[in-house]
Short mmCIF file of C-alpha atoms and ligand atoms in Angstrom, two decimals:
data_model
loop_
_atom_site.label_atom_id
_atom_site.label_comp_id
_atom_site.label_asym_id
_atom_site.label_seq_id
_atom_site.Cartn_x
_atom_site.Cartn_y
_atom_site.Cartn_z
CA MET A 1 53.71 -69.68 10.33
CA SER A 2 52.39 -72.51 12.53
CA THR A 3 50.23 -75.21 10.97
CA TYR A 4 47.23 -76.67 12.80
CA LEU A 5 45.27 -79.82 12.00
CA VAL A 6 41.47 -79.74 12.24
CA PHE A 7 39.55 -83.03 12.34
CA GLY A 8 35.91 -83.02 11.25
CA ALA A 9 36.60 -79.76 9.47
CA THR A 10 33.36 -79.70 7.47
CA GLY A 11 31.25 -80.17 10.61
CA THR A 12 29.23 -77.84 12.79
CA VAL A 13 32.17 -76.77 14.95
CA GLY A 14 35.16 -77.82 12.82
CA ARG A 15 34.25 -75.47 9.96
CA ARG A 16 34.19 -72.55 12.40
CA VAL A 17 37.53 -73.63 13.88
CA VAL A 18 39.06 -73.64 10.39
CA GLU A 19 37.64 -70.20 9.59
CA ARG A 20 38.90 -68.74 12.85
CA LEU A 21 42.38 -70.24 12.46
CA VAL A 22 42.61 -68.78 8.94
CA LEU A 23 41.51 -65.38 10.27
CA ALA A 24 44.16 -65.65 12.98
CA GLY A 25 46.79 -66.07 10.26
CA ALA A 26 47.57 -69.75 10.87
CA ALA A 27 48.13 -72.38 8.22
CA VAL A 28 45.42 -75.05 8.35
CA ARG A 29 45.38 -78.71 7.36
CA ALA A 30 41.82 -79.98 7.54
CA THR A 31 40.36 -83.46 7.25
CA SER A 32 37.37 -84.45 5.17
CA ARG A 33 36.45 -87.81 3.71
CA ARG A 34 35.53 -85.89 0.55
CA PRO A 35 38.21 -83.19 0.19
CA HIS A 36 36.88 -81.89 -3.13
CA ALA A 37 33.44 -81.22 -1.68
CA ALA A 38 34.70 -79.72 1.60
CA GLY A 39 34.09 -76.08 0.61
CA LEU A 40 36.68 -74.76 3.04
CA PRO A 41 38.39 -71.36 2.72
CA ARG A 42 41.02 -70.91 0.04
CA GLY A 43 44.51 -71.78 1.23
CA VAL A 44 43.34 -74.54 3.56
CA GLU A 45 45.01 -77.87 2.79
CA VAL A 46 42.28 -80.51 2.81
CA ILE A 47 43.33 -84.12 3.35
CA THR A 48 41.44 -87.36 3.94
CA PRO A 49 41.58 -88.56 7.56
CA ASP A 50 44.26 -91.13 6.71
CA LEU A 51 46.18 -91.73 9.94
CA ARG A 52 49.37 -92.76 8.09
CA ASP A 53 49.61 -89.43 6.37
CA LEU A 54 48.65 -86.53 8.64
CA GLY A 55 51.94 -84.62 8.47
CA ASP A 56 53.56 -82.77 11.36
CA VAL A 57 51.63 -79.89 12.92
CA GLU A 58 51.88 -77.53 15.88
CA GLY A 59 48.58 -78.67 17.35
CA ALA A 60 45.38 -80.52 16.46
CA PHE A 61 41.68 -79.90 17.08
CA LEU A 62 39.93 -83.22 17.49
CA MET A 63 36.21 -83.92 17.63
CA TRP A 64 34.69 -87.40 17.71
CA PRO A 65 32.52 -88.33 14.71
CA PHE A 66 32.48 -92.04 15.59
CA HIS A 67 29.82 -93.97 17.49
CA SER A 68 32.27 -95.91 19.66
CA ALA A 69 35.75 -95.41 21.13
CA GLU A 70 37.21 -98.15 18.93
CA PRO A 71 39.21 -95.90 16.58
CA ALA A 72 40.73 -93.98 19.52
CA PRO A 73 44.03 -95.85 20.14
CA ALA A 74 45.05 -95.56 16.47
CA LEU A 75 43.99 -91.93 16.24
CA VAL A 76 45.68 -90.84 19.45
CA GLY A 77 48.79 -92.81 18.40
CA ALA A 78 48.84 -90.89 15.10
CA LEU A 79 48.50 -87.59 16.93
CA ARG A 80 51.46 -88.51 19.13
CA ARG A 81 53.56 -89.05 16.02
CA HIS A 82 52.58 -85.78 14.40
CA THR A 83 51.99 -83.15 17.07
CA GLY A 84 52.61 -82.17 20.68
CA ARG A 85 49.25 -80.59 21.46
CA VAL A 86 45.63 -81.62 21.11
CA VAL A 87 42.39 -79.82 21.91
CA PHE A 88 39.64 -82.41 22.16
CA MET A 89 35.97 -81.44 21.98
CA THR A 90 34.29 -84.11 24.06
CA GLY A 91 30.67 -85.23 24.08
CA GLY A 92 27.70 -83.90 25.98
CA GLY A 93 26.89 -85.72 29.19
CA VAL A 94 30.40 -86.81 30.23
CA LEU A 95 30.52 -86.47 34.01
CA PRO A 96 34.07 -85.45 35.00
CA GLY A 97 35.61 -87.61 37.70
CA LEU A 98 33.67 -90.74 36.71
CA ALA A 99 35.42 -93.63 34.95
CA PRO A 100 34.23 -94.30 31.39
CA GLU A 101 32.31 -97.41 32.44
CA GLU A 102 30.46 -95.38 35.12
CA GLN A 103 29.24 -92.71 32.68
CA PRO A 104 25.47 -92.34 32.36
CA SER A 105 24.98 -92.94 28.61
CA PRO A 106 26.74 -94.73 25.74
CA VAL A 107 27.73 -91.39 24.18
CA ALA A 108 29.27 -90.27 27.48
CA ARG A 109 31.03 -93.63 27.89
CA TRP A 110 32.87 -93.56 24.59
CA HIS A 111 33.80 -89.87 24.84
CA ALA A 112 35.14 -90.45 28.38
CA THR A 113 37.20 -93.35 27.02
CA VAL A 114 38.74 -91.07 24.39
CA GLU A 115 39.39 -88.39 27.03
CA ARG A 116 41.23 -90.89 29.20
CA LEU A 117 43.41 -92.08 26.34
CA ILE A 118 44.32 -88.51 25.44
CA GLU A 119 45.05 -87.58 29.03
CA ARG A 120 47.40 -90.56 29.35
CA SER A 121 49.03 -90.07 25.95
CA GLY A 122 51.83 -87.74 26.94
CA LEU A 123 50.40 -85.10 24.59
CA GLU A 124 49.78 -81.61 25.91
CA TRP A 125 45.97 -81.78 26.04
CA THR A 126 42.97 -79.57 26.64
CA VAL A 127 39.43 -80.94 26.81
CA LEU A 128 36.52 -78.72 25.82
CA SER A 129 33.19 -79.93 27.16
CA PRO A 130 30.46 -77.92 25.44
CA SER A 131 26.78 -77.98 26.31
CA SER A 132 24.10 -78.64 23.66
CA PHE A 133 24.78 -76.85 20.43
CA MET A 134 22.29 -74.17 19.39
CA ALA A 135 22.58 -75.77 15.95
CA ASN A 136 20.66 -78.78 17.33
CA THR A 137 17.52 -76.65 17.13
CA LEU A 138 17.76 -77.04 13.36
CA TRP A 139 16.35 -80.52 14.00
CA TRP A 140 13.07 -78.63 14.54
CA SER A 141 13.39 -76.53 11.40
CA GLU A 142 11.11 -78.66 9.26
CA GLN A 143 8.34 -78.59 11.86
CA ILE A 144 8.77 -74.82 12.26
CA ARG A 145 8.67 -74.24 8.52
CA ALA A 146 5.48 -76.30 8.36
CA GLY A 147 3.59 -74.81 11.33
CA ASP A 148 3.64 -73.17 14.75
CA GLU A 149 4.18 -76.25 16.84
CA VAL A 150 7.26 -78.30 17.67
CA ARG A 151 6.60 -81.84 18.82
CA GLY A 152 9.22 -83.60 20.90
CA ALA A 153 10.02 -85.39 24.15
CA TYR A 154 11.49 -83.90 27.35
CA GLY A 155 10.19 -80.34 26.75
CA SER A 156 10.96 -79.39 30.36
CA LEU A 157 14.57 -80.55 30.03
CA ALA A 158 16.81 -77.62 30.94
CA MET A 159 19.88 -76.94 28.80
CA THR A 160 22.44 -74.16 28.36
CA PRO A 161 22.63 -74.04 24.55
CA ILE A 162 25.87 -72.72 23.09
CA HIS A 163 26.68 -71.11 19.74
CA GLU A 164 29.04 -73.33 17.76
CA ASP A 165 31.15 -70.29 16.91
CA ASP A 166 31.77 -69.67 20.63
CA ILE A 167 33.10 -73.23 20.94
CA ALA A 168 35.34 -72.59 17.94
CA ALA A 169 36.60 -69.32 19.40
CA VAL A 170 37.63 -71.11 22.60
CA ALA A 171 39.14 -73.96 20.60
CA VAL A 172 41.35 -71.58 18.65
CA ARG A 173 42.34 -69.70 21.79
CA THR A 174 43.35 -72.89 23.60
CA LEU A 175 45.01 -74.41 20.53
CA THR A 176 47.18 -71.41 19.68
CA GLY A 177 47.84 -69.87 23.09
CA PRO A 178 49.63 -70.94 26.24
CA GLY A 179 48.15 -71.82 29.62
CA HIS A 180 45.55 -74.48 28.82
CA ALA A 181 47.55 -77.70 29.03
CA GLY A 182 45.92 -80.28 31.29
CA ARG A 183 42.73 -78.19 31.60
CA ARG A 184 39.13 -79.24 31.10
CA HIS A 185 36.94 -76.29 30.11
CA THR A 186 33.16 -76.57 30.50
CA LEU A 187 31.54 -74.32 27.90
CA THR A 188 27.93 -73.15 27.94
CA GLY A 189 25.77 -70.50 26.41
CA PRO A 190 24.63 -67.54 28.52
CA GLU A 191 21.27 -68.85 29.78
CA VAL A 192 19.42 -71.90 31.04
CA LEU A 193 16.49 -72.74 28.75
CA THR A 194 14.20 -75.74 28.65
CA GLN A 195 13.54 -77.20 25.23
CA ALA A 196 10.04 -75.66 25.32
CA GLU A 197 11.57 -72.25 26.13
CA GLN A 198 14.06 -72.63 23.27
CA VAL A 199 11.13 -73.04 20.88
CA GLU A 200 9.56 -69.83 22.24
CA VAL A 201 12.85 -67.93 21.84
CA ILE A 202 13.17 -69.10 18.23
CA GLY A 203 9.60 -67.92 17.65
CA ARG A 204 10.43 -64.46 18.98
CA ALA A 205 13.61 -64.32 16.90
CA ILE A 206 11.80 -65.19 13.67
CA GLY A 207 8.71 -63.10 14.48
CA ARG A 208 6.14 -65.88 14.80
CA PRO A 209 4.77 -67.39 18.03
CA LEU A 210 5.81 -71.04 18.38
CA ARG A 211 4.86 -73.58 21.01
CA TRP A 212 6.05 -76.96 22.23
CA ARG A 213 3.87 -80.07 22.15
CA GLU A 214 5.05 -82.84 24.44
CA LEU A 215 5.28 -86.39 23.10
CA PRO A 216 5.99 -89.48 25.21
CA PRO A 217 9.57 -90.68 24.47
CA ARG A 218 8.34 -93.77 22.55
CA GLU A 219 6.24 -91.57 20.24
CA GLU A 220 9.17 -89.21 19.76
CA ARG A 221 11.35 -92.22 18.92
CA ALA A 222 8.88 -93.33 16.24
CA ARG A 223 8.61 -89.78 14.90
CA LEU A 224 12.41 -89.40 14.63
CA LEU A 225 12.83 -92.83 13.04
CA ALA A 226 10.29 -91.84 10.39
CA ASP A 227 12.07 -88.51 9.73
CA PRO A 228 14.39 -89.02 6.73
CA SER A 229 16.40 -85.91 7.67
CA PHE A 230 17.35 -87.36 11.07
CA PRO A 231 20.12 -90.02 11.23
CA ALA A 232 18.34 -93.23 12.26
CA GLY A 233 21.45 -94.54 14.06
CA PHE A 234 21.41 -91.52 16.37
CA VAL A 235 17.79 -91.69 17.60
CA ASP A 236 18.33 -94.03 20.54
CA GLU A 237 21.62 -92.31 21.49
CA LEU A 238 19.85 -88.95 21.57
CA LEU A 239 16.92 -90.15 23.64
CA ALA A 240 19.23 -92.00 26.06
CA GLY A 241 21.26 -88.80 26.38
CA TYR A 242 18.11 -86.78 27.17
CA ALA A 243 17.01 -89.35 29.75
CA ALA A 244 20.45 -89.15 31.40
CA MET A 245 20.33 -85.33 31.38
CA ALA A 246 16.84 -85.36 32.90
CA ALA A 247 18.15 -87.54 35.75
CA ALA A 248 21.27 -85.40 36.33
CA PRO A 249 21.41 -82.16 38.36
CA PRO A 250 20.13 -79.16 36.34
CA PRO A 251 22.82 -77.51 34.22
CA ALA A 252 24.49 -74.26 35.25
CA VAL A 253 25.85 -71.49 33.08
CA THR A 254 29.65 -71.07 33.03
CA THR A 255 31.54 -67.90 32.15
CA THR A 256 34.33 -69.75 30.33
CA VAL A 257 33.48 -68.42 26.86
CA ALA A 258 33.59 -64.82 28.08
CA ASP A 259 36.64 -65.46 30.25
CA LEU A 260 38.64 -66.97 27.40
CA THR A 261 37.44 -64.91 24.43
CA GLY A 262 36.84 -61.54 26.11
CA ARG A 263 33.24 -61.28 24.81
CA PRO A 264 29.96 -62.65 26.13
CA ALA A 265 28.63 -65.96 24.86
CA ALA A 266 25.99 -65.50 22.13
CA THR A 267 22.30 -65.83 23.02
CA LEU A 268 19.92 -68.27 21.36
CA PHE A 269 17.84 -65.28 20.24
CA ASP A 270 20.80 -63.91 18.27
CA TRP A 271 21.72 -67.34 16.91
CA ALA A 272 18.12 -67.93 15.74
CA ALA A 273 17.83 -64.47 14.19
CA GLY A 274 21.01 -65.24 12.25
CA HIS A 275 19.54 -68.56 11.08
CA ALA A 276 15.99 -67.27 10.45
CA ALA A 277 16.03 -68.40 6.83
CA ARG A 278 16.57 -71.99 7.95
CA PHE A 279 13.27 -71.73 9.83
CA GLY A 280 11.49 -70.32 6.80
CA ALA A 281 11.60 -66.68 7.91
CA GLU A 282 13.28 -63.58 6.58
CA ARG A 283 16.50 -62.59 8.34
CA ARG A 284 15.49 -59.90 10.90
N1 NAP B 301 25.38 -81.57 19.23
C1 NAP B 301 25.57 -81.26 20.49
O1 NAP B 301 24.72 -80.68 21.16
C2 NAP B 301 26.86 -81.63 21.16
C3 NAP B 301 27.11 -81.17 22.46
C4 NAP B 301 28.32 -81.49 23.07
C5 NAP B 301 29.24 -82.26 22.38
N2 NAP B 301 28.94 -82.70 21.12
C6 NAP B 301 29.92 -83.55 20.44
O2 NAP B 301 30.40 -82.89 19.29
C7 NAP B 301 30.82 -83.88 18.35
C8 NAP B 301 30.17 -83.58 17.01
O3 NAP B 301 30.68 -82.35 16.56
P1 NAP B 301 30.08 -81.63 15.28
O4 NAP B 301 28.59 -81.55 15.43
O5 NAP B 301 30.85 -80.40 15.03
O6 NAP B 301 30.41 -82.71 14.17
P2 NAP B 301 29.54 -83.09 12.89
O7 NAP B 301 29.08 -81.83 12.24
O8 NAP B 301 28.55 -84.12 13.25
O9 NAP B 301 30.61 -83.85 12.01
C9 NAP B 301 31.90 -83.36 11.78
C10 NAP B 301 32.52 -84.00 10.57
O10 NAP B 301 33.03 -85.29 10.85
C11 NAP B 301 33.21 -85.97 9.62
N3 NAP B 301 32.86 -87.37 9.82
C12 NAP B 301 31.64 -87.90 10.05
N4 NAP B 301 31.73 -89.24 10.20
C13 NAP B 301 33.04 -89.54 10.05
C14 NAP B 301 33.76 -90.76 10.11
N5 NAP B 301 33.15 -91.93 10.34
N6 NAP B 301 35.10 -90.72 9.94
C15 NAP B 301 35.74 -89.55 9.71
N7 NAP B 301 35.10 -88.36 9.64
C16 NAP B 301 33.77 -88.36 9.82
C17 NAP B 301 32.28 -85.30 8.60
O11 NAP B 301 33.10 -84.66 7.64
P3 NAP B 301 33.32 -85.25 6.15
O12 NAP B 301 31.97 -85.79 5.70
O13 NAP B 301 33.76 -84.04 5.39
O14 NAP B 301 34.37 -86.28 6.30
C18 NAP B 301 31.57 -84.22 9.42
O15 NAP B 301 31.37 -83.02 8.73
C19 NAP B 301 30.42 -85.23 18.92
O16 NAP B 301 31.50 -85.77 19.59
C20 NAP B 301 29.32 -84.84 19.90
O17 NAP B 301 29.14 -85.78 20.93
C21 NAP B 301 27.79 -82.40 20.48
#
């Protein structure tokens, strides 16, 4: 039985990658800074992300939890010692073909730096470039539980939100199967939706009309900084990312999820219906 390493295994995508690898019959070694609280499926070996002690594996799923590229040389070096294959989930906003220093936002710059290191590492690599996660809409959950309005900036910003489980399905396919070495897969959900439209879709899915209320970016910044549930260190990164997306060409849907998994990418409506309780509604 092959063993696969999953970094960030308690996270939005990593947890799904672990679950899917287990279902596929693989042995899984997963990293968490708090192994005893990881809550991963039985049989999964949970280790701390100690680079001296990763153990040899067939392949590794890597996401980037850091807010710079600084840890990358050590991490990629450790991967080279312990595996031959890496699937790296890169950050939103990386423009392929541009050097790291030419990328449009700090988040894109450090992810592009990690991509470059991996691509030059000698490892067999695959980069997955997902669009905005549907799970990001949980940032609105408190407002939705409290009323019918979601306040935020860049309501007309178009996105192609993707279900985190679709990213995981592609990750497992590329990690465990042949034919993806040296490939960069752009993953999106099945439709283009502005942020304001996403709020409407969630409303339909939970059976309650919801609407967007536009805030100027500086008011949104103050609102997010005052929100204890939102990581303060991420506020400026998020708003810079939105500004860069607003200046970039509008996003397009790709068929990669369906092409690689054999089933259509999930809709936001279905995702929201499945997460209705998080928005204060009964599951429909
Ligand atoms: N959100 C989006 O729309 C979007 C879109 C495209 C790409 N991305 C990219 O996806 C990545 C985030 O993925 P995700 O949302 O699945 O991750 P996540 O849920 O934010 O975090 C994954 C895990 O990383 C671990 N972690 C956090 N800080 C760490 C640190 N300093 N050192 C070691 N481990 C740490 C945590 O596990 P423990 O606490 O158990 O250690 C956490 O559960 C980022 O690179 C982001 O740019 C996001």
